[in-house]
Coordinates of C-alpha atoms in Angstrom, one line a residue:
M458 CA 86.0 158.4 79.9
V459 CA 83.7 155.8 78.3
T460 CA 82.9 156.3 74.7
L461 CA 79.5 155.0 73.4
H462 CA 78.8 154.6 69.6
I463 CA 75.2 154.9 69.0
K464 CA 73.4 154.0 65.7
N465 CA 70.6 156.2 64.2
M466 CA 71.6 159.5 65.6
V467 CA 71.1 161.8 62.7
C468 CA 70.1 165.2 63.8
D469 CA 70.4 167.7 66.7
R470 CA 67.4 166.5 68.3
C471 CA 68.6 162.9 68.3
K472 CA 71.7 164.4 70.4
L473 CA 69.1 166.1 72.7
V474 CA 67.2 162.9 73.3
V475 CA 70.3 160.7 73.7
T476 CA 71.7 163.1 76.2
Q477 CA 68.5 163.2 78.1
E478 CA 68.1 159.4 78.3
L479 CA 71.6 159.0 79.6
T480 CA 71.2 161.6 82.2
K481 CA 67.9 160.1 83.4
L482 CA 70.1 156.9 84.0
G483 CA 72.4 159.0 86.2
L484 CA 75.3 159.1 83.6
H485 CA 77.1 162.1 82.7
P486 CA 77.6 163.0 79.0
A487 CA 80.6 165.2 78.4
K488 CA 80.4 165.3 74.7
V489 CA 77.6 164.3 72.3
T490 CA 78.2 164.2 68.5
L491 CA 76.2 162.5 65.8
G492 CA 76.8 158.8 66.5
E493 CA 79.0 159.1 69.6
V494 CA 78.9 160.1 73.2
E495 CA 81.7 160.5 75.6
L496 CA 80.6 159.9 79.2
R497 CA 82.5 161.3 82.2
E498 CA 82.4 157.8 83.9
E499 CA 85.5 155.8 83.7
S500 CA 83.7 152.6 83.1
L501 CA 80.2 151.2 83.0
T502 CA 79.0 147.9 84.7
K503 CA 77.0 145.3 82.8
E504 CA 73.8 146.6 84.6
Q505 CA 74.6 150.1 83.4
Q506 CA 75.3 148.8 79.8
D507 CA 72.0 146.9 79.8
A508 CA 70.0 150.0 81.1
V509 CA 71.6 152.1 78.4
D510 CA 70.8 149.5 75.7
G511 CA 67.3 149.5 77.0
A512 CA 66.8 153.1 77.2
L513 CA 68.3 153.7 73.7
T514 CA 66.3 151.0 72.1
A515 CA 63.0 152.6 73.5
V516 CA 63.6 155.9 71.7
G517 CA 64.8 154.3 68.4
F518 CA 68.7 154.2 68.9
A519 CA 71.0 151.3 69.5
R520 CA 74.6 151.0 71.0
I521 CA 77.1 149.7 68.6
D522 CA 79.8 147.3 69.9
D523 CA 81.6 146.1 66.9
R524 CA 84.4 148.0 64.9
K525 CA 82.6 147.4 61.5
G526 CA 79.4 148.7 62.8
R527 CA 80.9 151.9 64.1
L528 CA 82.8 152.4 60.9
I529 CA 79.5 152.2 58.9
E530 CA 77.8 154.4 61.4
S531 CA 80.5 156.9 61.0
I532 CA 80.2 156.8 57.1
K533 CA 76.5 157.6 57.5
N534 CA 76.9 160.3 60.1
I535 CA 79.6 162.1 57.9
I536 CA 77.2 162.0 54.8
I537 CA 74.3 163.1 56.7
E538 CA 76.2 165.9 58.3
R539 CA 77.5 167.1 54.9
I540 CA 74.1 166.9 53.1
H541 CA 71.7 168.0 55.7
H542 CA 73.7 170.3 57.9
V543 CA 75.7 172.4 55.5
D544 CA 74.4 175.4 53.4
T545 CA 75.7 174.3 50.0
I546 CA 77.5 171.1 48.7
D547 CA 80.3 172.0 46.2
R548 CA 79.8 170.3 42.9
K549 CA 83.5 169.3 43.0
F550 CA 83.1 167.6 46.6
N551 CA 84.9 164.4 46.6
W552 CA 83.2 161.9 48.7
S553 CA 85.8 159.3 48.5
D554 CA 88.5 161.7 49.7
I555 CA 86.3 163.1 52.5
L556 CA 85.3 159.7 53.8
A557 CA 88.8 158.3 53.5
E558 CA 90.6 161.2 55.3
A559 CA 87.9 161.5 58.1
L560 CA 87.9 157.8 58.7
H561 CA 91.6 157.1 58.0
H562 CA 90.8 154.2 55.8
D563 CA 91.1 153.6 52.1
Y564 CA 88.0 154.4 50.2
N565 CA 87.9 151.1 48.5
S566 CA 87.8 149.2 51.7
L567 CA 85.2 151.5 53.2
S568 CA 83.0 151.2 50.1
S569 CA 83.4 147.4 50.0
L570 CA 82.5 147.1 53.8
F571 CA 79.5 149.4 53.5
S572 CA 78.3 147.5 50.5
S573 CA 78.6 144.1 52.0
V574 CA 76.9 145.1 55.3
E575 CA 74.2 147.5 53.9
G576 CA 73.4 145.9 50.7
T577 CA 73.9 149.2 48.7
T578 CA 76.7 151.3 47.7
I579 CA 77.8 154.5 49.4
E580 CA 77.1 156.4 46.2
Q581 CA 73.3 155.2 46.4
Y582 CA 73.2 156.2 50.0
I583 CA 74.5 159.7 49.3
I584 CA 71.9 160.0 46.4
R585 CA 69.1 158.9 48.7
Q586 CA 70.1 161.5 51.2
K587 CA 70.3 164.2 48.7
I588 CA 66.9 163.4 47.4
E589 CA 65.4 163.5 50.9
R590 CA 67.1 166.8 51.4
A591 CA 65.6 168.0 48.1
K592 CA 62.1 167.0 49.3
E593 CA 62.6 168.9 52.4
L594 CA 63.6 172.0 50.5
L595 CA 60.7 171.7 48.1
F596 CA 58.3 171.6 50.9
Y597 CA 59.9 174.8 52.7
D598 CA 59.0 176.6 49.2
E599 CA 61.8 179.0 49.7
L600 CA 64.1 177.8 46.9
N601 CA 63.4 177.2 43.2
L602 CA 64.6 173.9 41.7
S603 CA 67.7 175.6 40.2
E604 CA 68.7 176.9 43.6
I605 CA 68.0 173.6 45.2
A606 CA 70.1 171.8 42.5
H607 CA 72.9 174.1 43.2
K608 CA 72.7 173.9 46.9
L609 CA 72.8 170.0 46.8
G610 CA 75.9 169.9 44.3
Y611 CA 74.1 168.9 41.2
S612 CA 75.4 169.8 37.8
S613 CA 72.0 170.8 36.5
V614 CA 68.3 170.8 37.3
A615 CA 67.9 167.9 34.8
H616 CA 70.4 165.7 36.8
L617 CA 68.6 166.5 40.0
S618 CA 65.2 165.8 38.4
A619 CA 66.3 162.6 36.9
Q620 CA 67.7 161.1 40.2
F621 CA 64.6 162.6 41.9
K622 CA 62.2 160.6 39.5
K623 CA 64.2 157.6 39.7
I624 CA 64.1 157.4 43.5
T625 CA 60.6 158.8 44.3
G626 CA 58.7 157.9 41.0
L627 CA 57.6 161.8 40.8
S628 CA 59.3 164.7 39.3
P629 CA 60.2 167.4 41.8
S630 CA 57.3 169.6 40.4
E631 CA 54.7 166.8 40.8
L632 CA 55.8 166.2 44.2
K633 CA 55.7 169.9 45.1
K634 CA 52.1 170.1 43.7
S635 CA 51.1 167.3 45.9
R636 CA 51.8 169.0 49.0
K637 CA 51.4 165.9 51.1
A638 CA 54.5 165.9 52.9
E639 CA 53.4 163.1 55.3
D640 CA 52.9 160.8 52.3
V641 CA 56.2 161.3 50.6
R642 CA 58.7 162.6 53.2
T643 CA 60.8 159.9 55.0
P644 CA 62.8 160.4 58.1
I645 CA 66.4 160.1 57.2
D646 CA 67.2 157.5 59.5
S647 CA 64.5 155.3 57.9
L648 CA 65.6 155.7 54.4
P649 CA 65.5 152.3 52.6
L650 CA 68.9 151.3 51.6
K651 CA 68.2 149.2 48.5
T652 CA 67.0 150.8 45.4

């Protein structure tokens, strides 16, 4: 089996698009997860690799060849999965332990690598993902701010509101009043990394 590591896969729709693109090329995806695809093929020719690269690039993805790039993409995928695809984040959730255990690396080395390549810390990346999730929940208008803070693992509404204002320039209630989702929501794979 061939394993492809793919950058910018952040949701179930991404998995569907990647699967469709690979299938169009006559390849046979056996398992597709965020950031990784296992193909049934034993190997890919240079022409097939080029075709995969072209097809992925055309739909906003990129194949990752280097070990550091795969590790960084794995960090991002774990964070996105835990923030955007779980019901509630426990306040006592320890990101450093989760990442170190999942990736079999010391957290300090993961943090150092992430910062040196991405130009921001893992912690800032986590905050940006949480704020983007908070925006999404605000626009659904199903939960109040206290429930959103609890769902995202914040100790209080004040803590969420302070981080929200720092990142977006608006308080959660100001954003909710604006109701212009297209003006303030950002796709999670397009979030700026630097504060």
